[in-house]
Tab-separated table of C-alpha atoms in Angstrom:
chain	number	residue	atom	x	y	z
A	26	MET	CA	72.796	40.539	51.595
A	27	THR	CA	70.518	43.230	53.022
A	28	GLY	CA	69.527	44.305	49.518
A	29	GLY	CA	68.797	40.668	48.694
A	30	PHE	CA	66.607	40.367	51.754
A	31	SER	CA	64.510	43.472	51.154
A	32	SER	CA	63.948	42.631	47.501
A	33	ALA	CA	63.016	39.084	48.559
A	34	MET	CA	60.468	40.573	51.004
A	35	GLU	CA	59.042	42.720	48.211
A	36	SER	CA	58.829	39.764	45.816
A	37	LEU	CA	56.973	37.773	48.462
A	38	GLU	CA	54.564	40.627	49.175
A	39	ARG	CA	53.857	40.884	45.468
A	40	ALA	CA	53.423	37.116	45.131
A	41	GLY	CA	49.966	37.357	46.735
A	42	GLY	CA	47.983	34.218	46.047
A	43	ASN	CA	50.526	32.763	43.558
A	44	PRO	CA	52.317	29.869	45.283
A	45	GLY	CA	54.594	29.465	42.240
A	46	GLN	CA	56.443	32.554	43.453
A	47	TYR	CA	56.866	31.573	47.119
A	48	CYS	CA	60.103	29.521	46.961
A	49	ARG	CA	62.466	31.500	44.730
A	50	PRO	CA	63.016	34.427	47.158
A	51	PHE	CA	64.234	31.988	49.854
A	52	LEU	CA	66.751	30.450	47.453
A	53	ASP	CA	67.937	33.933	46.473
A	54	VAL	CA	68.685	34.933	50.051
A	55	PHE	CA	69.853	31.787	51.860
A	56	PRO	CA	72.641	29.279	51.097
A	57	VAL	CA	70.255	26.383	50.563
A	58	THR	CA	69.461	23.941	47.749
A	59	GLY	CA	65.684	23.798	47.828
A	60	ALA	CA	62.589	25.249	49.467
A	61	SER	CA	59.000	24.236	49.958
A	62	VAL	CA	55.862	25.646	51.526
A	63	ALA	CA	53.462	23.223	53.191
A	64	THR	CA	50.425	23.414	55.382
A	65	VAL	CA	50.196	20.867	58.188
A	66	GLY	CA	47.960	20.435	61.175
A	67	ALA	CA	44.301	20.889	61.920
A	68	LEU	CA	43.713	24.387	60.544
A	69	LEU	CA	44.342	23.813	56.826
A	70	GLY	CA	45.271	20.104	56.656
A	71	SER	CA	48.453	18.686	55.160
A	72	GLU	CA	49.346	19.855	51.684
A	73	THR	CA	52.422	20.947	49.770
A	74	ILE	CA	51.602	24.397	48.412
A	75	ALA	CA	54.856	25.053	46.584
A	76	ALA	CA	58.207	23.303	46.136
A	77	SER	CA	61.325	24.375	44.255
A	78	ASP	CA	62.258	20.794	43.289
A	79	HIS	CA	61.154	17.182	43.620
A	80	LEU	CA	63.307	16.503	46.667
A	81	ALA	CA	61.835	19.516	48.491
A	82	ALA	CA	58.354	18.163	47.751
A	83	ARG	CA	59.363	14.641	48.835
A	84	LEU	CA	60.677	15.943	52.176
A	85	ASP	CA	57.243	17.427	52.886
A	86	GLU	CA	55.362	14.301	51.801
A	87	LEU	CA	57.513	12.148	54.090
A	88	GLN	CA	56.799	14.426	57.024
A	89	PHE	CA	53.042	14.292	56.343
A	90	ASP	CA	53.149	10.480	56.256
A	91	LEU	CA	55.429	10.021	59.254
A	92	GLY	CA	53.831	12.723	61.391
A	93	GLU	CA	57.242	13.966	62.448
A	94	GLY	CA	59.960	16.255	61.150
A	95	PRO	CA	61.027	19.914	61.256
A	96	CYS	CA	57.807	21.088	59.642
A	97	TRP	CA	55.726	19.580	62.489
A	98	ASP	CA	58.082	20.956	65.125
A	99	ALA	CA	57.782	24.434	63.636
A	100	LEU	CA	53.996	24.064	63.756
A	101	VAL	CA	53.938	22.888	67.370
A	102	THR	CA	56.500	25.311	68.801
A	103	GLY	CA	55.701	28.276	66.556
A	104	ALA	CA	59.457	28.846	66.277
A	105	ALA	CA	62.181	28.226	63.704
A	106	VAL	CA	63.639	24.706	63.629
A	107	LEU	CA	67.325	24.527	62.643
A	108	GLU	CA	69.168	21.322	61.775
A	109	PRO	CA	72.543	22.370	60.288
A	110	ASP	CA	73.867	18.809	59.959
A	111	LEU	CA	71.562	15.786	59.847
A	112	ARG	CA	74.480	13.400	60.303
A	113	ASP	CA	75.383	14.892	63.650
A	114	HIS	CA	74.701	11.789	65.728
A	115	GLN	CA	74.271	13.737	68.945
A	116	ARG	CA	70.803	14.664	67.713
A	117	ARG	CA	68.009	12.236	68.261
A	118	SER	CA	64.968	14.016	66.931
A	119	TRP	CA	62.763	12.526	64.176
A	120	PRO	CA	64.205	8.938	64.028
A	121	ALA	CA	61.775	7.738	61.338
A	122	PHE	CA	62.232	10.845	59.191
A	123	ARG	CA	66.033	10.607	59.448
A	124	THR	CA	65.976	6.977	58.424
A	125	ALA	CA	63.661	7.712	55.488
A	126	ILE	CA	65.950	10.391	54.047
A	127	ALA	CA	69.255	8.630	54.772
A	128	GLN	CA	69.832	7.973	51.062
A	129	ASP	CA	68.709	11.437	49.909
A	130	ASP	CA	70.965	14.326	49.082
A	131	VAL	CA	70.006	16.263	52.207
A	132	ARG	CA	72.480	17.333	54.888
A	133	ALA	CA	70.825	20.371	56.481
A	134	ILE	CA	67.156	21.172	56.962
A	135	PHE	CA	65.302	24.185	58.392
A	136	ALA	CA	61.670	24.984	59.009
A	137	PHE	CA	60.020	28.380	59.661
A	138	PRO	CA	56.421	28.548	60.847
A	139	LEU	CA	53.578	29.821	58.697
A	140	ALA	CA	51.554	31.746	61.241
A	141	VAL	CA	49.316	34.783	61.616
A	142	GLY	CA	49.108	35.821	65.259
A	143	PRO	CA	48.290	32.674	67.219
A	144	LEU	CA	47.057	30.768	64.170
A	145	ARG	CA	49.687	28.324	62.942
A	146	MET	CA	49.110	26.530	59.689
A	147	GLY	CA	52.353	25.024	58.381
A	148	ALA	CA	55.960	25.819	57.563
A	149	VAL	CA	58.445	26.921	54.970
A	150	ASP	CA	61.059	24.133	54.724
A	151	LEU	CA	64.559	24.805	53.413
A	152	TYR	CA	67.102	22.062	52.761
A	153	SER	CA	70.712	21.983	51.705
A	154	ALA	CA	72.795	19.225	50.134
A	155	GLN	CA	75.705	20.425	52.273
A	156	PRO	CA	75.852	21.001	56.022
A	157	VAL	CA	75.167	24.692	56.549
A	158	ARG	CA	74.432	27.031	59.436
A	159	LEU	CA	72.004	29.940	59.362
A	160	ASP	CA	73.079	32.695	61.756
A	161	ARG	CA	70.673	34.673	63.921
A	162	THR	CA	70.150	37.391	61.323
A	163	GLN	CA	69.372	34.851	58.634
A	164	THR	CA	67.003	33.052	60.969
A	165	ARG	CA	65.154	36.283	61.721
A	166	GLN	CA	64.984	37.119	58.031
A	167	ALA	CA	63.614	33.693	57.126
A	168	ASP	CA	61.008	34.066	59.894
A	169	ALA	CA	59.924	37.436	58.483
A	170	MET	CA	59.688	36.005	54.965
A	171	ALA	CA	57.716	32.983	56.156
A	172	ALA	CA	55.313	35.361	57.942
A	173	ILE	CA	54.457	37.012	54.612
A	174	VAL	CA	53.862	33.621	53.017
A	175	GLY	CA	51.702	32.679	56.014
A	176	ARG	CA	49.386	35.653	55.408
A	177	HIS	CA	49.055	34.786	51.723
A	178	VAL	CA	48.316	31.133	52.481
A	179	LEU	CA	45.670	31.979	55.073
A	180	ARG	CA	44.072	34.624	52.869
A	181	SER	CA	43.906	32.185	49.936
A	182	ALA	CA	42.361	29.494	52.130
A	183	LEU	CA	39.755	31.934	53.474
A	184	ALA	CA	38.921	33.109	49.968
A	185	THR	CA	37.759	29.610	49.061
A	186	VAL	CA	35.431	29.341	52.062
A	187	ASP	CA	31.815	28.782	51.255
A	188	ARG	CA	30.329	32.033	52.476
A	189	GLU	CA	26.772	30.783	52.222
A	190	SER	CA	26.950	29.562	55.791
A	191	GLU	CA	27.831	33.111	56.864
A	192	PRO	CA	24.795	35.116	57.955
A	193	SER	CA	24.548	38.161	55.694
A	194	SER	CA	26.619	40.904	57.211
A	195	THR	CA	24.808	44.039	58.262
A	196	ALA	CA	26.319	47.429	58.910
A	197	TYR	CA	25.846	46.795	62.618
A	198	SER	CA	27.650	43.459	62.523
A	199	ARG	CA	30.524	44.976	60.570
A	200	ARG	CA	30.824	47.557	63.322
A	201	LEU	CA	31.211	44.806	65.917
A	202	VAL	CA	33.836	43.098	63.771
A	203	HIS	CA	35.812	46.364	63.595
A	204	GLN	CA	35.629	46.675	67.383
A	205	ALA	CA	36.758	43.070	67.830
A	206	THR	CA	39.594	43.737	65.375
A	207	GLY	CA	40.721	46.554	67.674
A	208	MET	CA	40.708	44.247	70.696
A	209	VAL	CA	42.696	41.568	68.876
A	210	LEU	CA	45.298	43.980	67.527
A	211	ALA	CA	45.833	45.219	71.081
A	212	GLN	CA	45.974	41.659	72.450
A	213	LEU	CA	48.595	40.545	69.943
A	214	GLY	CA	50.409	43.760	69.020
A	215	ILE	CA	49.715	43.254	65.311
A	216	THR	CA	48.260	45.349	62.489
A	217	PRO	CA	44.469	45.744	61.964
A	218	ASP	CA	44.726	43.684	58.749
A	219	ASP	CA	46.422	40.808	60.553
A	220	ALA	CA	43.994	41.051	63.458
A	221	LEU	CA	41.043	40.695	61.081
A	222	LEU	CA	42.795	37.736	59.461
A	223	VAL	CA	43.167	36.121	62.892
A	224	ILE	CA	39.432	36.558	63.532
A	225	GLU	CA	38.504	35.169	60.113
A	226	GLY	CA	40.990	32.313	60.520
A	227	ARG	CA	39.543	31.398	63.907
A	228	ALA	CA	36.024	31.464	62.469
A	229	PHE	CA	37.204	29.213	59.641
A	230	ALA	CA	38.943	26.806	62.036
A	231	GLU	CA	35.808	26.441	64.145
A	232	SER	CA	33.295	26.548	61.283
A	233	ARG	CA	31.609	29.544	62.868
A	234	SER	CA	30.654	32.914	61.482
A	235	VAL	CA	33.054	35.830	61.784
A	236	MET	CA	30.303	37.674	63.636
A	237	ASP	CA	30.062	34.898	66.242
A	238	VAL	CA	33.783	34.983	66.885
A	239	ALA	CA	33.694	38.798	67.080
A	240	ARG	CA	30.978	38.604	69.740
A	241	ASP	CA	33.087	36.181	71.800
A	242	ILE	CA	36.057	38.518	71.569
A	243	LEU	CA	33.988	41.545	72.623
A	244	SER	CA	32.471	39.681	75.555
A	245	GLY	CA	35.929	38.596	76.711
A	246	LEU	CA	35.083	34.914	76.225
A	247	LEU	CA	37.819	34.665	73.615
A	248	ASP	CA	41.149	36.350	74.301
A	249	PHE	CA	44.151	35.839	72.037
A	250	ALA	CA	46.634	37.501	74.376
A	251	PRO	CA	49.563	35.173	75.149
A	252	THR	CA	49.164	33.561	78.566
A	253	ASP	CA	51.253	31.134	80.624
A	254	GLU	CA	49.102	28.236	79.509
A	255	GLY	CA	49.903	28.838	75.860
A	256	ILE	CA	48.610	30.999	73.114
A	257	GLY	CA	44.934	31.566	72.453
A	258	ASP	CA	43.809	28.644	74.593
A	259	ALA	CA	40.574	30.294	75.591
A	260	GLY	CA	37.625	29.217	73.472
G	240	MET	CA	14.920	76.069	77.914
G	241	ASN	CA	12.844	79.101	76.899
G	242	ASP	CA	12.521	80.132	73.267
G	243	ILE	CA	14.939	83.062	73.408
G	244	THR	CA	17.645	81.020	75.098
G	245	ARG	CA	17.091	78.226	72.645
G	246	GLU	CA	17.266	80.506	69.637
G	247	SER	CA	20.480	82.109	70.812
G	248	ARG	CA	22.001	78.708	71.592
G	249	LEU	CA	21.089	77.529	68.107
G	250	LEU	CA	22.654	80.599	66.572
G	251	GLU	CA	25.752	80.102	68.664
G	252	THR	CA	25.982	76.502	67.511
G	253	PHE	CA	25.668	77.419	63.857
G	254	VAL	CA	28.447	79.966	64.254
G	255	THR	CA	30.657	77.336	65.885
G	256	LEU	CA	29.892	74.870	63.140
G	257	ALA	CA	30.564	77.432	60.419
G	258	ASP	CA	33.897	78.244	62.072
G	259	THR	CA	34.772	74.590	62.135
G	260	LEU	CA	34.185	74.279	58.427
G	261	VAL	CA	36.744	76.958	57.628
G	262	ASP	CA	39.674	75.174	59.281
G	263	ASP	CA	41.050	71.742	58.782
G	264	TYR	CA	38.507	69.747	60.649
G	265	ASP	CA	37.941	66.186	61.657
G	266	VAL	CA	34.738	64.933	60.072
G	267	VAL	CA	34.034	62.494	62.919
G	268	ASP	CA	34.326	65.356	65.418
G	269	LEU	CA	32.034	67.566	63.394
G	270	LEU	CA	29.323	64.909	63.049
G	271	GLN	CA	29.590	64.027	66.717
G	272	LEU	CA	29.160	67.700	67.603
G	273	LEU	CA	26.108	67.816	65.345
G	274	VAL	CA	24.280	64.868	66.885
G	275	ASP	CA	25.128	66.024	70.407
G	276	THR	CA	23.791	69.489	69.583
G	277	CYS	CA	20.569	68.019	68.205
G	278	LYS	CA	20.064	66.161	71.451
G	279	GLU	CA	20.829	69.212	73.536
G	280	LEU	CA	18.878	71.885	71.683
G	281	LEU	CA	16.012	70.053	70.037
G	282	ASP	CA	13.256	68.191	71.792
G	283	VAL	CA	14.728	64.765	70.969
G	284	SER	CA	16.111	61.888	73.047
G	285	GLU	CA	18.763	60.538	70.700
G	286	ALA	CA	20.209	61.441	67.300
G	287	ALA	CA	22.261	59.557	64.727
G	288	ILE	CA	23.778	60.289	61.326
G	289	LEU	CA	24.104	57.563	58.698
G	290	LEU	CA	26.125	57.689	55.504
G	291	ALA	CA	25.734	55.540	52.417
G	292	ASP	CA	28.728	53.596	51.130
G	293	THR	CA	29.413	53.060	47.421
G	294	ALA	CA	26.895	50.220	47.370
G	295	GLY	CA	24.232	52.499	48.836
G	296	VAL	CA	24.226	50.716	52.193
G	297	LEU	CA	23.668	53.103	55.111
G	298	ASP	CA	26.037	52.922	58.054
G	299	VAL	CA	25.959	54.812	61.377
G	300	ILE	CA	28.797	57.310	61.449
G	301	ALA	CA	27.850	59.322	64.535
G	302	SER	CA	25.318	58.809	67.308
G	303	THR	CA	24.508	60.355	70.677
G	304	SER	CA	24.912	56.984	72.328
G	305	GLU	CA	27.108	54.086	71.376
G	306	SER	CA	24.717	51.654	73.011
G	307	SER	CA	23.861	48.698	70.813
G	308	ARG	CA	20.183	49.412	71.566
G	309	LEU	CA	20.336	52.714	69.688
G	310	VAL	CA	22.811	51.736	66.973
G	311	GLU	CA	20.997	48.517	66.136
G	312	LEU	CA	17.649	50.281	66.021
G	313	VAL	CA	18.915	52.958	63.653
G	314	GLN	CA	20.476	50.302	61.433
G	315	LEU	CA	17.114	48.543	61.274
G	316	SER	CA	15.557	51.825	60.229
G	317	ALA	CA	18.222	51.999	57.510
G	318	GLU	CA	17.162	48.619	56.161
G	319	ALA	CA	13.403	49.110	56.225
G	320	GLY	CA	12.203	52.215	58.005
G	321	PRO	CA	12.088	56.018	57.986
G	322	CYS	CA	15.876	56.316	57.663
G	323	VAL	CA	16.167	54.553	54.311
G	324	GLU	CA	12.890	56.149	53.192
G	325	SER	CA	14.302	59.647	53.678
G	326	PHE	CA	17.484	58.561	51.893
G	327	ARG	CA	15.570	57.155	48.906
G	328	THR	CA	13.058	59.960	48.529
G	329	GLY	CA	15.309	62.853	49.514
G	330	ARG	CA	12.524	64.174	51.746
G	331	PRO	CA	12.165	64.323	55.518
G	332	VAL	CA	10.134	61.418	56.886
G	333	SER	CA	8.175	62.078	60.041
G	334	VAL	CA	6.801	59.217	62.111
G	335	PRO	CA	4.856	60.796	64.999
G	336	ASP	CA	3.912	57.381	66.373
G	337	VAL	CA	6.156	54.383	65.684
G	338	ARG	CA	3.305	51.964	66.386
G	339	ASP	CA	1.639	53.424	63.315
G	340	VAL	CA	3.957	52.405	60.501
G	341	PRO	CA	3.611	50.313	57.312
G	342	ALA	CA	3.781	46.541	57.805
G	343	GLU	CA	7.117	46.243	56.001
G	344	TRP	CA	8.695	48.314	58.779
G	345	SER	CA	7.516	45.952	61.525
G	346	THR	CA	11.024	44.827	62.563
G	347	PHE	CA	11.992	48.441	63.067
G	348	ARG	CA	8.702	49.200	64.843
G	349	ASP	CA	9.056	46.330	67.334
G	350	SER	CA	12.634	47.223	68.081
G	351	ALA	CA	11.745	50.919	68.565
G	352	VAL	CA	8.897	50.072	70.945
G	353	ARG	CA	11.131	47.698	72.935
G	354	ALA	CA	13.804	50.407	73.181
G	355	GLY	CA	11.189	52.869	74.470
G	356	PHE	CA	11.059	55.245	71.503
G	357	GLY	CA	7.731	56.771	70.470
G	358	SER	CA	8.493	58.864	67.406
G	359	VAL	CA	11.144	59.292	64.751
G	360	HIS	CA	12.098	62.035	62.343
G	361	ALA	CA	14.535	61.328	59.484
G	362	VAL	CA	16.078	64.097	57.385
G	363	PRO	CA	18.055	63.366	54.215
G	364	LEU	CA	21.600	64.673	53.858
G	365	ARG	CA	21.450	66.111	50.392
G	366	LEU	CA	23.281	68.493	48.178
G	367	ARG	CA	21.322	69.357	45.047
G	368	ASP	CA	20.488	65.983	43.479
G	369	THR	CA	22.879	63.929	45.514
G	370	ILE	CA	21.728	62.254	48.703
G	371	ILE	CA	24.533	60.912	50.835
G	372	GLY	CA	22.846	59.829	54.043
G	373	SER	CA	20.317	60.676	56.696
G	374	LEU	CA	20.020	62.431	60.056
G	375	ASN	CA	17.725	60.557	62.455
G	376	LEU	CA	16.051	62.043	65.505
G	377	LEU	CA	14.366	59.782	68.021
G	378	ARG	CA	11.964	60.831	70.768
G	379	ARG	CA	10.615	58.992	73.772
G	380	GLY	CA	7.159	60.545	73.498
G	381	SER	CA	4.829	59.831	70.636
G	382	SER	CA	4.072	63.112	68.918
G	383	GLY	CA	5.585	64.830	65.925
G	384	LEU	CA	8.601	67.099	66.039
G	385	ALA	CA	7.702	70.757	66.624
G	386	PRO	CA	7.872	72.789	63.357
G	387	GLU	CA	10.801	74.905	64.598
G	388	ASP	CA	12.708	71.754	65.574
G	389	ALA	CA	12.022	70.238	62.159
G	390	ALA	CA	13.370	73.394	60.513
G	391	ALA	CA	16.478	73.346	62.714
G	392	SER	CA	17.073	69.675	61.959
G	393	LYS	CA	17.059	70.485	58.246
G	394	ALA	CA	19.791	73.063	58.881
G	395	PHE	CA	21.804	70.551	60.898
G	396	ALA	CA	21.508	68.033	58.066
G	397	ASP	CA	22.759	70.636	55.588
G	398	ILE	CA	25.768	71.432	57.721
G	399	ALA	CA	26.553	67.737	58.030
G	400	THR	CA	26.369	67.395	54.243
G	401	ILE	CA	28.659	70.339	53.615
G	402	GLY	CA	31.014	69.131	56.307
G	403	ILE	CA	31.304	65.735	54.706
G	404	LEU	CA	31.551	66.871	51.139
G	405	HIS	CA	33.499	70.101	51.224
G	406	GLU	CA	31.540	72.258	48.838
G	407	ARG	CA	34.384	72.857	46.402
G	408	SER	CA	34.968	69.164	45.694
G	409	MET	CA	31.383	68.696	44.608
G	410	ARG	CA	31.902	69.045	40.881
G	411	GLU	CA	33.120	65.522	40.326
G	412	THR	CA	31.255	62.434	41.366
G	413	THR	CA	34.445	60.419	41.768
G	414	ILE	CA	35.584	62.866	44.385
G	415	LEU	CA	32.200	62.631	46.039
G	416	ALA	CA	32.632	58.863	46.352
G	417	GLU	CA	36.131	59.359	47.731
G	418	GLN	CA	35.014	61.915	50.306
G	419	LEU	CA	32.302	59.561	51.476
G	420	GLN	CA	34.734	56.678	51.649
G	421	ILE	CA	37.160	58.757	53.705
G	422	ALA	CA	34.393	59.593	56.155
G	423	LEU	CA	33.313	55.955	56.382
G	424	ASN	CA	36.894	54.704	56.742
G	425	SER	CA	37.602	57.124	59.539
G	426	ARG	CA	34.612	55.602	61.317
G	427	ILE	CA	36.095	52.114	60.894
G	428	VAL	CA	39.293	53.290	62.573
G	429	VAL	CA	37.229	54.783	65.413
G	430	GLU	CA	35.503	51.398	65.917
G	431	GLN	CA	38.880	49.636	65.969
G	432	ALA	CA	40.223	52.200	68.438
G	433	LYS	CA	37.241	51.544	70.724
G	434	GLY	CA	38.263	47.869	70.723
G	435	VAL	CA	41.869	48.753	71.540
G	436	VAL	CA	40.867	50.939	74.486
G	437	ALA	CA	38.204	48.510	75.712
G	438	TYR	CA	40.890	45.847	75.897
G	439	THR	CA	43.852	47.832	77.205
G	440	ARG	CA	41.804	49.694	79.816
G	441	GLY	CA	39.395	46.901	80.633
G	442	VAL	CA	36.302	49.037	79.987
G	443	SER	CA	33.144	48.594	77.911
G	444	ILE	CA	33.036	49.647	74.270
G	445	ASP	CA	30.819	52.634	75.201
G	446	GLU	CA	33.166	53.766	77.943
G	447	ALA	CA	36.080	53.353	75.540
G	448	PHE	CA	34.482	55.845	73.154
G	449	GLU	CA	33.990	58.342	75.968
G	450	LEU	CA	37.674	58.012	76.950
G	451	ILE	CA	38.742	58.599	73.337
G	452	ARG	CA	36.508	61.664	73.035
G	453	ALA	CA	37.692	63.074	76.342
G	454	TYR	CA	41.329	62.644	75.308
G	455	ALA	CA	40.694	64.251	71.911
G	456	ARG	CA	38.919	67.168	73.540
G	457	SER	CA	41.492	67.823	76.239
G	458	HIS	CA	44.370	67.608	73.765
G	459	ARG	CA	42.542	69.590	71.096
G	460	VAL	CA	42.994	66.964	68.407
G	461	GLY	CA	40.448	65.217	66.246
G	462	ILE	CA	38.791	61.967	67.305
G	463	SER	CA	39.908	60.349	64.019
G	464	GLN	CA	43.495	61.327	64.658
G	465	VAL	CA	43.452	59.963	68.208
G	466	ALA	CA	41.826	56.785	66.892
G	467	ALA	CA	44.475	56.308	64.196
G	468	ARG	CA	47.245	56.648	66.769
G	469	LEU	CA	45.560	54.198	69.127
G	470	VAL	CA	45.237	51.664	66.323
G	471	ASP	CA	48.846	51.953	65.155
G	472	ARG	CA	49.782	51.734	68.845
G	473	SER	CA	51.759	54.971	68.879
G	474	LEU	CA	49.420	56.259	71.592
G	475	ASP	CA	48.233	54.710	74.817
G	476	LEU	CA	45.555	56.579	76.732
G	477	PRO	CA	46.994	57.599	80.094
G	478	ASP	CA	45.218	56.335	83.223
């Protein structure tokens, strides 16, 4: 399956801003029936971006309406959510969601966070008509694939931002943004591209200019480094 | 510094610079050496080199101080001031007294006065018909640059141009654009590396640059190379 995984990673990288291509690679690699990509939460709002079938889309819609489900848990915890058998009565999470899907052909459900650094914006949901377990390798692979989708989703959202509110960037301000990018990549241990995306995403989330956020980072007012209180709480 | 000492120091510097150009060199190092030499050997307080990107926007690529006071001032001069004037006309622009400039340069003038600079001299970086940037010399006092300093600054600007462009790649304009982009990109990585060091070492951005330079010097590697390794996190500056 390693070959399947690396070609799935490549397909996702190539998918860029085309949501139509986000689900297929997950179905190629994992023993699941359907996949969907949804944004939830404050950053980008609740929206299904891609779904491989109607049931996958319905599972997302239900979670938006009910405000609970694996997708929300993935958003809140920033970690994979694994439910290999929904009829395992030991589990008590998501009572309303479980009741709502009792008649649907869904036995297992999984969610992997869409995130770039500390910015979390949704989840990739996978479901299976049969009970199924994903082992640790599969879980790690799905996380890595969801991370690629997360970058695409954030980039696409930022591309639609009305840049008129942004003060025109000068060479000097770009220099400060590069310096802030360096601080953020060191804080989070990520690439310069991702670090810039984190800065732009934060600016977007707070309706501020990228330059403003960069200044806060350089002055130490905003620090993305993980702390005991949580991630990126400052600012 | 008396005239003889100064002349021999200048000569020495040109020999060093010429030597540098023969080997594989780091363009950020070379430009840094140039501005530092201007400050040391000419009667100027600060010096900065700006390069134009593909859109013709001038960006600071080397300066004797990383302080925002200097960098911001030079950028203002690149928007409306002697810097962009020398770039557009291809001729040196001498401003013996910054209080005495055209009205459209007033933002630059006010900022220069606030920062305590009295005069500015901007020399274009040009090779034949192509102008790629500008060397800017700032002085505290308000009087023009001495003729011998103006002549030397022209030579420094030429060396910077050759250093950036590599004479032999000059035949094609696409390559010219690429060479410029490489120089500008290496500056972006240096800015990012300053951020990395400022954070990991808990120092100011200016101090971070000094630490990077000191490491590059003591390990005999280029500033750009050290910066790239800091940014991909394969290098941590030792305490």
